[in-house]
PDB file of N, CA and C in Angstrom:
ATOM      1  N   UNK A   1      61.287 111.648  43.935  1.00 81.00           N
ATOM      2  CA  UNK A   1      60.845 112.989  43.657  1.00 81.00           C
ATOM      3  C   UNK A   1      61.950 113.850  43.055  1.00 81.00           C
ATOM      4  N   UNK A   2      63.094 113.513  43.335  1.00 86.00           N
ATOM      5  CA  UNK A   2      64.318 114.057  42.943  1.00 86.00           C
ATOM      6  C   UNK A   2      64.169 113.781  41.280  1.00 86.00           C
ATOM      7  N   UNK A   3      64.006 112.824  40.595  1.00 89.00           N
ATOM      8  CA  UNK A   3      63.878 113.021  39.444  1.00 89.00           C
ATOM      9  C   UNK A   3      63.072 113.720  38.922  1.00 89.00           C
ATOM     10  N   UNK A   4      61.805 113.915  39.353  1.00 88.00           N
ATOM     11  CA  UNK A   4      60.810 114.092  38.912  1.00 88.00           C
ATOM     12  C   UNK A   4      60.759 115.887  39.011  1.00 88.00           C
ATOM     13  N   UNK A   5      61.622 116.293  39.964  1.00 88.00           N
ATOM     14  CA  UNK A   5      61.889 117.657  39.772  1.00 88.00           C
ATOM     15  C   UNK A   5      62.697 118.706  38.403  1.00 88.00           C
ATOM     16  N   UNK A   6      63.306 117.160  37.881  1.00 90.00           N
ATOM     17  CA  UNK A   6      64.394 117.533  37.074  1.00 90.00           C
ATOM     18  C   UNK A   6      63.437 116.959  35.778  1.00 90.00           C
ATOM     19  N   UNK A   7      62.472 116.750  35.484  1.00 91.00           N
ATOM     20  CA  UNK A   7      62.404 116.288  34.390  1.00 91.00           C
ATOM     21  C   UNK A   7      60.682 116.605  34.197  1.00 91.00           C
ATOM     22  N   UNK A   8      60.103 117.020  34.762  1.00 91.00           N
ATOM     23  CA  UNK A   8      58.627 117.463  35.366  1.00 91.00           C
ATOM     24  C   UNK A   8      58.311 118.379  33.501  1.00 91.00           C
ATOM     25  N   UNK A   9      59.161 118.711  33.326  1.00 93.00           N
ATOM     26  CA  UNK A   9      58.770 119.706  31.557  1.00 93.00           C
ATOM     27  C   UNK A   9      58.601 118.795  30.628  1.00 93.00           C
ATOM     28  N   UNK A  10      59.089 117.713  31.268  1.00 95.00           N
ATOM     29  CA  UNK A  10      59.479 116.667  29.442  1.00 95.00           C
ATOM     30  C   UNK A  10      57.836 115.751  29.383  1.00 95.00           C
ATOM     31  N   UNK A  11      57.312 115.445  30.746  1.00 94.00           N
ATOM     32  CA  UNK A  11      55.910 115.189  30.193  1.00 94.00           C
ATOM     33  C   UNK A  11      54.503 115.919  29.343  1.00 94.00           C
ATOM     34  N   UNK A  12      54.587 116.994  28.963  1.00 96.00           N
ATOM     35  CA  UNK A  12      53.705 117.020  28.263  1.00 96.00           C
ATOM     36  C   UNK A  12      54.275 116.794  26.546  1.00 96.00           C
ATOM     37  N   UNK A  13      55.281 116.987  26.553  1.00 97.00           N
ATOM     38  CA  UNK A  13      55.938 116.371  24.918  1.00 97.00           C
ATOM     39  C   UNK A  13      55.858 114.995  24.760  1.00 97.00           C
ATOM     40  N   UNK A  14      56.118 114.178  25.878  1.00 96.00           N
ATOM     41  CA  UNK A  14      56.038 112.670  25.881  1.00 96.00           C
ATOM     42  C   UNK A  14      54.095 112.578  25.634  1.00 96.00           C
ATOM     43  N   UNK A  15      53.376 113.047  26.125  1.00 96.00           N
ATOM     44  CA  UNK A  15      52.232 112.768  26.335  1.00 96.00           C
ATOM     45  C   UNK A  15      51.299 113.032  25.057  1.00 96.00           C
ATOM     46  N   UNK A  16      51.742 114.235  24.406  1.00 96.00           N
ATOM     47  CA  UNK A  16      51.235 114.726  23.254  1.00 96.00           C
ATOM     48  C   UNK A  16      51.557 113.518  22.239  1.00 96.00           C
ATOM     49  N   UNK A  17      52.679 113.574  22.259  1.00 97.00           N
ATOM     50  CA  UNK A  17      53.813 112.249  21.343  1.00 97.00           C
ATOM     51  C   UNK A  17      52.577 111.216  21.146  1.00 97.00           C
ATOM     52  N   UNK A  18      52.583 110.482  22.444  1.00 97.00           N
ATOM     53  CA  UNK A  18      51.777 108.933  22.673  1.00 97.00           C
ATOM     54  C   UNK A  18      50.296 109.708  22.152  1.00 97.00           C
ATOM     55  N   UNK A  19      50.113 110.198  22.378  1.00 96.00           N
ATOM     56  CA  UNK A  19      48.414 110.569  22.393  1.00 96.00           C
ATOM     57  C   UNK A  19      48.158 110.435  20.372  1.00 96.00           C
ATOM     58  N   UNK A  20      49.360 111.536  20.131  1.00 96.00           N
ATOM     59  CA  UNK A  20      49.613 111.226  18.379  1.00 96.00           C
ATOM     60  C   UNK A  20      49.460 109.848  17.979  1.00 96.00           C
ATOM     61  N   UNK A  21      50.270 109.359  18.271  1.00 96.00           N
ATOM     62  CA  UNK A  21      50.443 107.993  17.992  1.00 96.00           C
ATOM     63  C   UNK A  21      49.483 106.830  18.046  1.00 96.00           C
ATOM     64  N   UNK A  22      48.499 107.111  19.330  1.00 96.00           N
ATOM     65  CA  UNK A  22      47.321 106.479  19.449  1.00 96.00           C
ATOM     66  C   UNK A  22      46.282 106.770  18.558  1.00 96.00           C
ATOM     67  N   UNK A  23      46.532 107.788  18.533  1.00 95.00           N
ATOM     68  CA  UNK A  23      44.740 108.099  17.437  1.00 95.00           C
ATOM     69  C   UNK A  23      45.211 108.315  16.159  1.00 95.00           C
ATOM     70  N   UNK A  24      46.793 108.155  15.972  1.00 94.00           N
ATOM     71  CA  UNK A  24      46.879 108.015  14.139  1.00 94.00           C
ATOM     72  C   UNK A  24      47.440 106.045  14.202  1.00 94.00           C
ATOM     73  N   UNK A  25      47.195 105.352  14.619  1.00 95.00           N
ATOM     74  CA  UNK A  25      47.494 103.589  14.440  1.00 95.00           C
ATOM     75  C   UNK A  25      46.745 103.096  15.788  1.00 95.00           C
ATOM     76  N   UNK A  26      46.172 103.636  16.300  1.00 96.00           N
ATOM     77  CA  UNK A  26      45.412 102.506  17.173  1.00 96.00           C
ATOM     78  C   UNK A  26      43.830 103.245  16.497  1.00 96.00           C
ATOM     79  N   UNK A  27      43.303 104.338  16.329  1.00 95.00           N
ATOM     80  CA  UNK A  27      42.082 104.811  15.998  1.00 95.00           C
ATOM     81  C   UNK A  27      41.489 105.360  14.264  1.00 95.00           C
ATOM     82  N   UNK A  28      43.265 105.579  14.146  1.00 94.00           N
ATOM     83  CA  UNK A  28      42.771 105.935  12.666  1.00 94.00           C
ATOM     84  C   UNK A  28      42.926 107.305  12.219  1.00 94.00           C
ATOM     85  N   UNK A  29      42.595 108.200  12.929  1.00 93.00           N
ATOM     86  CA  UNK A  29      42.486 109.560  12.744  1.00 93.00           C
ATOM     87  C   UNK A  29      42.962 109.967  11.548  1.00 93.00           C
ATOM     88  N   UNK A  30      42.677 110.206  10.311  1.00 92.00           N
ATOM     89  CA  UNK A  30      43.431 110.625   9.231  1.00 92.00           C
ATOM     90  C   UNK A  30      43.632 112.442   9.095  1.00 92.00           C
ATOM     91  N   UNK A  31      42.974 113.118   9.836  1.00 94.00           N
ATOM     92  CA  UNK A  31      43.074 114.837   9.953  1.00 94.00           C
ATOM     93  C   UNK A  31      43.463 114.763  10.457  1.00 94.00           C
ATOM     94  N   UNK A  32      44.891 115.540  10.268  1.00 94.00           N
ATOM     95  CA  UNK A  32      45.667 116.303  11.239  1.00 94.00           C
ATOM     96  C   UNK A  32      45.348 117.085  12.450  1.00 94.00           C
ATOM     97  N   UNK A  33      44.257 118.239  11.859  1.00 96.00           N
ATOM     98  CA  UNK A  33      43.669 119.096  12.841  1.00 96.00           C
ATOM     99  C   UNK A  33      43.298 118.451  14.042  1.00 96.00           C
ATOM    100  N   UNK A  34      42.645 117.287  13.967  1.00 95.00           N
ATOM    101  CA  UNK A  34      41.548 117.068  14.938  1.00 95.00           C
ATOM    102  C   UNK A  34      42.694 116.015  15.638  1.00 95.00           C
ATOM    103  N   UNK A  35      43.344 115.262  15.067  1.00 95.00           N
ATOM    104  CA  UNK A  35      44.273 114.810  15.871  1.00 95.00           C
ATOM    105  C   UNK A  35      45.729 115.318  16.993  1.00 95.00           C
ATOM    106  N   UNK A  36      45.705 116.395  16.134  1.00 96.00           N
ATOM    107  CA  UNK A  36      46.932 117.557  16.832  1.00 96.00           C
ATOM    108  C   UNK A  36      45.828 118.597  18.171  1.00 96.00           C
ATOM    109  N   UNK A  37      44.391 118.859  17.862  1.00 96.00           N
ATOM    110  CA  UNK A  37      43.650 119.716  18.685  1.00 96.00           C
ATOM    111  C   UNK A  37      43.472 118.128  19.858  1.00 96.00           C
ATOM    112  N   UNK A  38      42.884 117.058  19.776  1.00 96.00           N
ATOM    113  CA  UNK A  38      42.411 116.049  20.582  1.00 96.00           C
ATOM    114  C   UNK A  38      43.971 115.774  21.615  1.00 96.00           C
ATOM    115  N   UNK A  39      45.115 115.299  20.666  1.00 96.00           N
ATOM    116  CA  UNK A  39      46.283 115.422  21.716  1.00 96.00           C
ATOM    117  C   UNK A  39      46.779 116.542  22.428  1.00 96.00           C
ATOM    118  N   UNK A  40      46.724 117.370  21.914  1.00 97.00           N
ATOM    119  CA  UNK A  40      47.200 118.891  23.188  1.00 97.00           C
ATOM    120  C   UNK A  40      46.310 118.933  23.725  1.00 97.00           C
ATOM    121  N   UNK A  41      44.806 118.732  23.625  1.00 97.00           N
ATOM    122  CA  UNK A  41      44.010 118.830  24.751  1.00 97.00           C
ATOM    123  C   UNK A  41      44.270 117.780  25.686  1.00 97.00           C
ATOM    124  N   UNK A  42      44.549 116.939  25.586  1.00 96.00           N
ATOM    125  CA  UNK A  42      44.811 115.692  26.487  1.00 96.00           C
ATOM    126  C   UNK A  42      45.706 115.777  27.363  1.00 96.00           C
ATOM    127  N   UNK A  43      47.278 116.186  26.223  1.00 96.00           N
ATOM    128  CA  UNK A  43      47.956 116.558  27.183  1.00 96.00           C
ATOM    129  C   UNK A  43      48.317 117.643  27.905  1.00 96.00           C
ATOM    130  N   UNK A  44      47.662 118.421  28.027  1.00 96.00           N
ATOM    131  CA  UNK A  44      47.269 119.723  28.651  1.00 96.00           C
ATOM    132  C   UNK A  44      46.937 119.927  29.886  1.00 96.00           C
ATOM    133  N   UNK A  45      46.055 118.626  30.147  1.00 96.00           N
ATOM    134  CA  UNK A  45      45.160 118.705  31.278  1.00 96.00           C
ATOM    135  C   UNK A  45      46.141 117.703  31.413  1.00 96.00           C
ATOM    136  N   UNK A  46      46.937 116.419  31.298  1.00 95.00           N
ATOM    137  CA  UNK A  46      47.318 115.107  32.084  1.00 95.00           C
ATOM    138  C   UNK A  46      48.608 116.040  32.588  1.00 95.00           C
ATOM    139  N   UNK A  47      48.937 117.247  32.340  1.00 95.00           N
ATOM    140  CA  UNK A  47      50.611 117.774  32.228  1.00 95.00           C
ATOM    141  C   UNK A  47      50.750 118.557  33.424  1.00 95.00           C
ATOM    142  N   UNK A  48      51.829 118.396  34.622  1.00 95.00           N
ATOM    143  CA  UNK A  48      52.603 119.299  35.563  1.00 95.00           C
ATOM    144  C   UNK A  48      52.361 120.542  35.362  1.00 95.00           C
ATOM    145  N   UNK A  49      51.219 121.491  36.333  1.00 94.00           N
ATOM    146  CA  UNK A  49      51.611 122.778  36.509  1.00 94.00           C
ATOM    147  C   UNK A  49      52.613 123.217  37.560  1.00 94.00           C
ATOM    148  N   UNK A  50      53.306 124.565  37.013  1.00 93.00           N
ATOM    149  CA  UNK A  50      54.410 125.195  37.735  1.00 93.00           C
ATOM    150  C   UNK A  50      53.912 126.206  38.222  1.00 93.00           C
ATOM    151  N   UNK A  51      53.560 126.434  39.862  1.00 94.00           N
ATOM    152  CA  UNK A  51      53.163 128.005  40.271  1.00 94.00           C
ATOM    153  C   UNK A  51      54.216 128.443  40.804  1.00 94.00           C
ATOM    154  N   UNK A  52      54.203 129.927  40.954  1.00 95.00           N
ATOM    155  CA  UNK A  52      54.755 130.336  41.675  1.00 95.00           C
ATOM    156  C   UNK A  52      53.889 130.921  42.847  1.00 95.00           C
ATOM    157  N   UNK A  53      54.349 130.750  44.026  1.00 94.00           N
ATOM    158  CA  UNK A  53      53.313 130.945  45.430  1.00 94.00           C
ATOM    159  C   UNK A  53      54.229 132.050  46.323  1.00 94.00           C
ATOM    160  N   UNK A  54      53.769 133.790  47.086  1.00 95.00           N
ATOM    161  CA  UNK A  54      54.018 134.326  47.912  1.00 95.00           C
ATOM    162  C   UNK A  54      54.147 133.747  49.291  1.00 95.00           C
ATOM    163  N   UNK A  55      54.862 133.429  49.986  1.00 92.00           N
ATOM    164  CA  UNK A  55      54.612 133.109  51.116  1.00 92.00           C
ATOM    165  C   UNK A  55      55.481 133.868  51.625  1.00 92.00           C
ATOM    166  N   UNK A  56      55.497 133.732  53.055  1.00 94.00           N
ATOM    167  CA  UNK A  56      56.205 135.019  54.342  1.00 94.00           C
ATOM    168  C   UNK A  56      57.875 134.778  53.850  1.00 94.00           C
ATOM    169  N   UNK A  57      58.285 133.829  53.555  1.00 91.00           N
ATOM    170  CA  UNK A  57      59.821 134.149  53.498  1.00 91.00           C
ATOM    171  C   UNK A  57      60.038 134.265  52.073  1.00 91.00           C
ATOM    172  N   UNK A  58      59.081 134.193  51.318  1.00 93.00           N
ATOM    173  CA  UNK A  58      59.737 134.965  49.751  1.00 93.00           C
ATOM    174  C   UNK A  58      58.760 134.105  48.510  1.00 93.00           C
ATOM    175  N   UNK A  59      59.165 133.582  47.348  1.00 94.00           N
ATOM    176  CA  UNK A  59      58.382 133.250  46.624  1.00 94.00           C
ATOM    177  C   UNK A  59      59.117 131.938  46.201  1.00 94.00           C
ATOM    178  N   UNK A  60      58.173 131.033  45.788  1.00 94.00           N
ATOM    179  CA  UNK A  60      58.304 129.149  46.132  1.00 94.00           C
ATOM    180  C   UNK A  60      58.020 128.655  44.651  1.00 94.00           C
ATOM    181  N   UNK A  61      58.649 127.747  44.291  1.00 94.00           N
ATOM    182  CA  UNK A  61      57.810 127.926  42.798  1.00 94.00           C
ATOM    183  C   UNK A  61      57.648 126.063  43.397  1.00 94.00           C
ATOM    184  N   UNK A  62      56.161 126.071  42.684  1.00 94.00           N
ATOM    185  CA  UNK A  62      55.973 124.855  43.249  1.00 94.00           C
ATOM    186  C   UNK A  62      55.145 123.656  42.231  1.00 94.00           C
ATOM    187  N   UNK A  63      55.150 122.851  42.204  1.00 94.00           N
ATOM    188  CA  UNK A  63      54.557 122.313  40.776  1.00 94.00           C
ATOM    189  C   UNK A  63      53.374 120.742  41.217  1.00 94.00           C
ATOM    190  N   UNK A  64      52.157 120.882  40.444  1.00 94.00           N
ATOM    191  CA  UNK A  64      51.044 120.481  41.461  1.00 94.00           C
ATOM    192  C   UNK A  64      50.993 119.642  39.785  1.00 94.00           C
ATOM    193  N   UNK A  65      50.360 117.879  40.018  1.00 92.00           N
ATOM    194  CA  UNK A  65      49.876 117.541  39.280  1.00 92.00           C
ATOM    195  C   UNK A  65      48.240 116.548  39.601  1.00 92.00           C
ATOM    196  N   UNK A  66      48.051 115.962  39.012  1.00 92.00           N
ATOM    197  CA  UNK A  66      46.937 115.410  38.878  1.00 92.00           C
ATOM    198  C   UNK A  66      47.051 113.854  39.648  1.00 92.00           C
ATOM    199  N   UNK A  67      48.426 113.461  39.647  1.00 90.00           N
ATOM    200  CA  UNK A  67      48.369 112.324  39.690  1.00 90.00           C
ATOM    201  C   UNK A  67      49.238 112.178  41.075  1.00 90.00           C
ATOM    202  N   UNK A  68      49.382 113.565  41.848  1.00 90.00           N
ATOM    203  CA  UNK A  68      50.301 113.600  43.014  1.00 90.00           C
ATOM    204  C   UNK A  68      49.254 113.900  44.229  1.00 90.00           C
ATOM    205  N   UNK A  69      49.278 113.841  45.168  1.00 91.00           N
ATOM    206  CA  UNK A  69      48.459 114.242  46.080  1.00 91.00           C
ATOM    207  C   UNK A  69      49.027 114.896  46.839  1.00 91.00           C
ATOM    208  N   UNK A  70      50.212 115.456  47.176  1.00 91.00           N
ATOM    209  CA  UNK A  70      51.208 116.937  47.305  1.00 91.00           C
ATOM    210  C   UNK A  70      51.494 117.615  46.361  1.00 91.00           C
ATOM    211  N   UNK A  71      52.101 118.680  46.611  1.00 90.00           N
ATOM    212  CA  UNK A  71      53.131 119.133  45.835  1.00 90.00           C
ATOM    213  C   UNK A  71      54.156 119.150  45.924  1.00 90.00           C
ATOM    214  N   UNK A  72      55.158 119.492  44.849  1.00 92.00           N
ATOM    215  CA  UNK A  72      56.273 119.340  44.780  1.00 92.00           C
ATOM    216  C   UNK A  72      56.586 120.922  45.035  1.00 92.00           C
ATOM    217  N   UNK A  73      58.010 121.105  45.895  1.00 92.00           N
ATOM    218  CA  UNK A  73      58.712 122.166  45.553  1.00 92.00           C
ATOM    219  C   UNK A  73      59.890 122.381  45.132  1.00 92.00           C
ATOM    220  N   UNK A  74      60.201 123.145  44.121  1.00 88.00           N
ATOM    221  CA  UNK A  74      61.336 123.155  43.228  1.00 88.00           C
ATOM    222  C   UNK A  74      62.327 124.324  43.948  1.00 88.00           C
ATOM    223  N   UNK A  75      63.475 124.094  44.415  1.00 76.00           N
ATOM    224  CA  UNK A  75      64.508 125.239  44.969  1.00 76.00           C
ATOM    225  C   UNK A  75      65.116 125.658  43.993  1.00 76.00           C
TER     226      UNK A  75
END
C-alpha cells in the first residue's frame, strides 16, 4: 500500500495510454475524437479518487478505488 500511496496519480495516464493503444492497433479506431472521448471515459471511471473527509480530529484525505475494498489514507 505504501507504493500505491505514492504513485495512486500516475494511473489514470497509464490507463488512458493502454486504452489509446487498444482501440488504435487492436480495434482500429481511425478518429481521433471517438478514440480520445472512449479512452478518458474508461479511464475515468477505472482511476483512484482522492477525497477529502471531516472527521473529529481534522480533515483526512483519503483515496477510494474500484478495485480496493478499503480505503486508503494518505498522511
Amino acid at each position: 500500500m505504501a507504493l500505491f500511496k505514492k504513485i495512486y496519480w500516475l494511473i489514470f495516464p497509464l490507463t488512458l495510454f493502454i486504452c489509446l493503444l487498444i482501440l488504435d492497433k487492436v480495434f482500429n479506431v481511425d478518429n481521433f475524437f471517438i478514440r480520445t472521448f472512449i479512452s478518458g471515459a474508461i479511464a475515468f471511471i477505472l482511476s483512484p479518487r482522492k477525497r477529502i473527509i471531516q472527521t473529529q480530529t481534522g480533515k483526512i484525505k483519503q483515496i477510494t478505488w474500484i478495485f480496493l475494498k478499503k480505503s486508503v489514507i494518505i498522511e
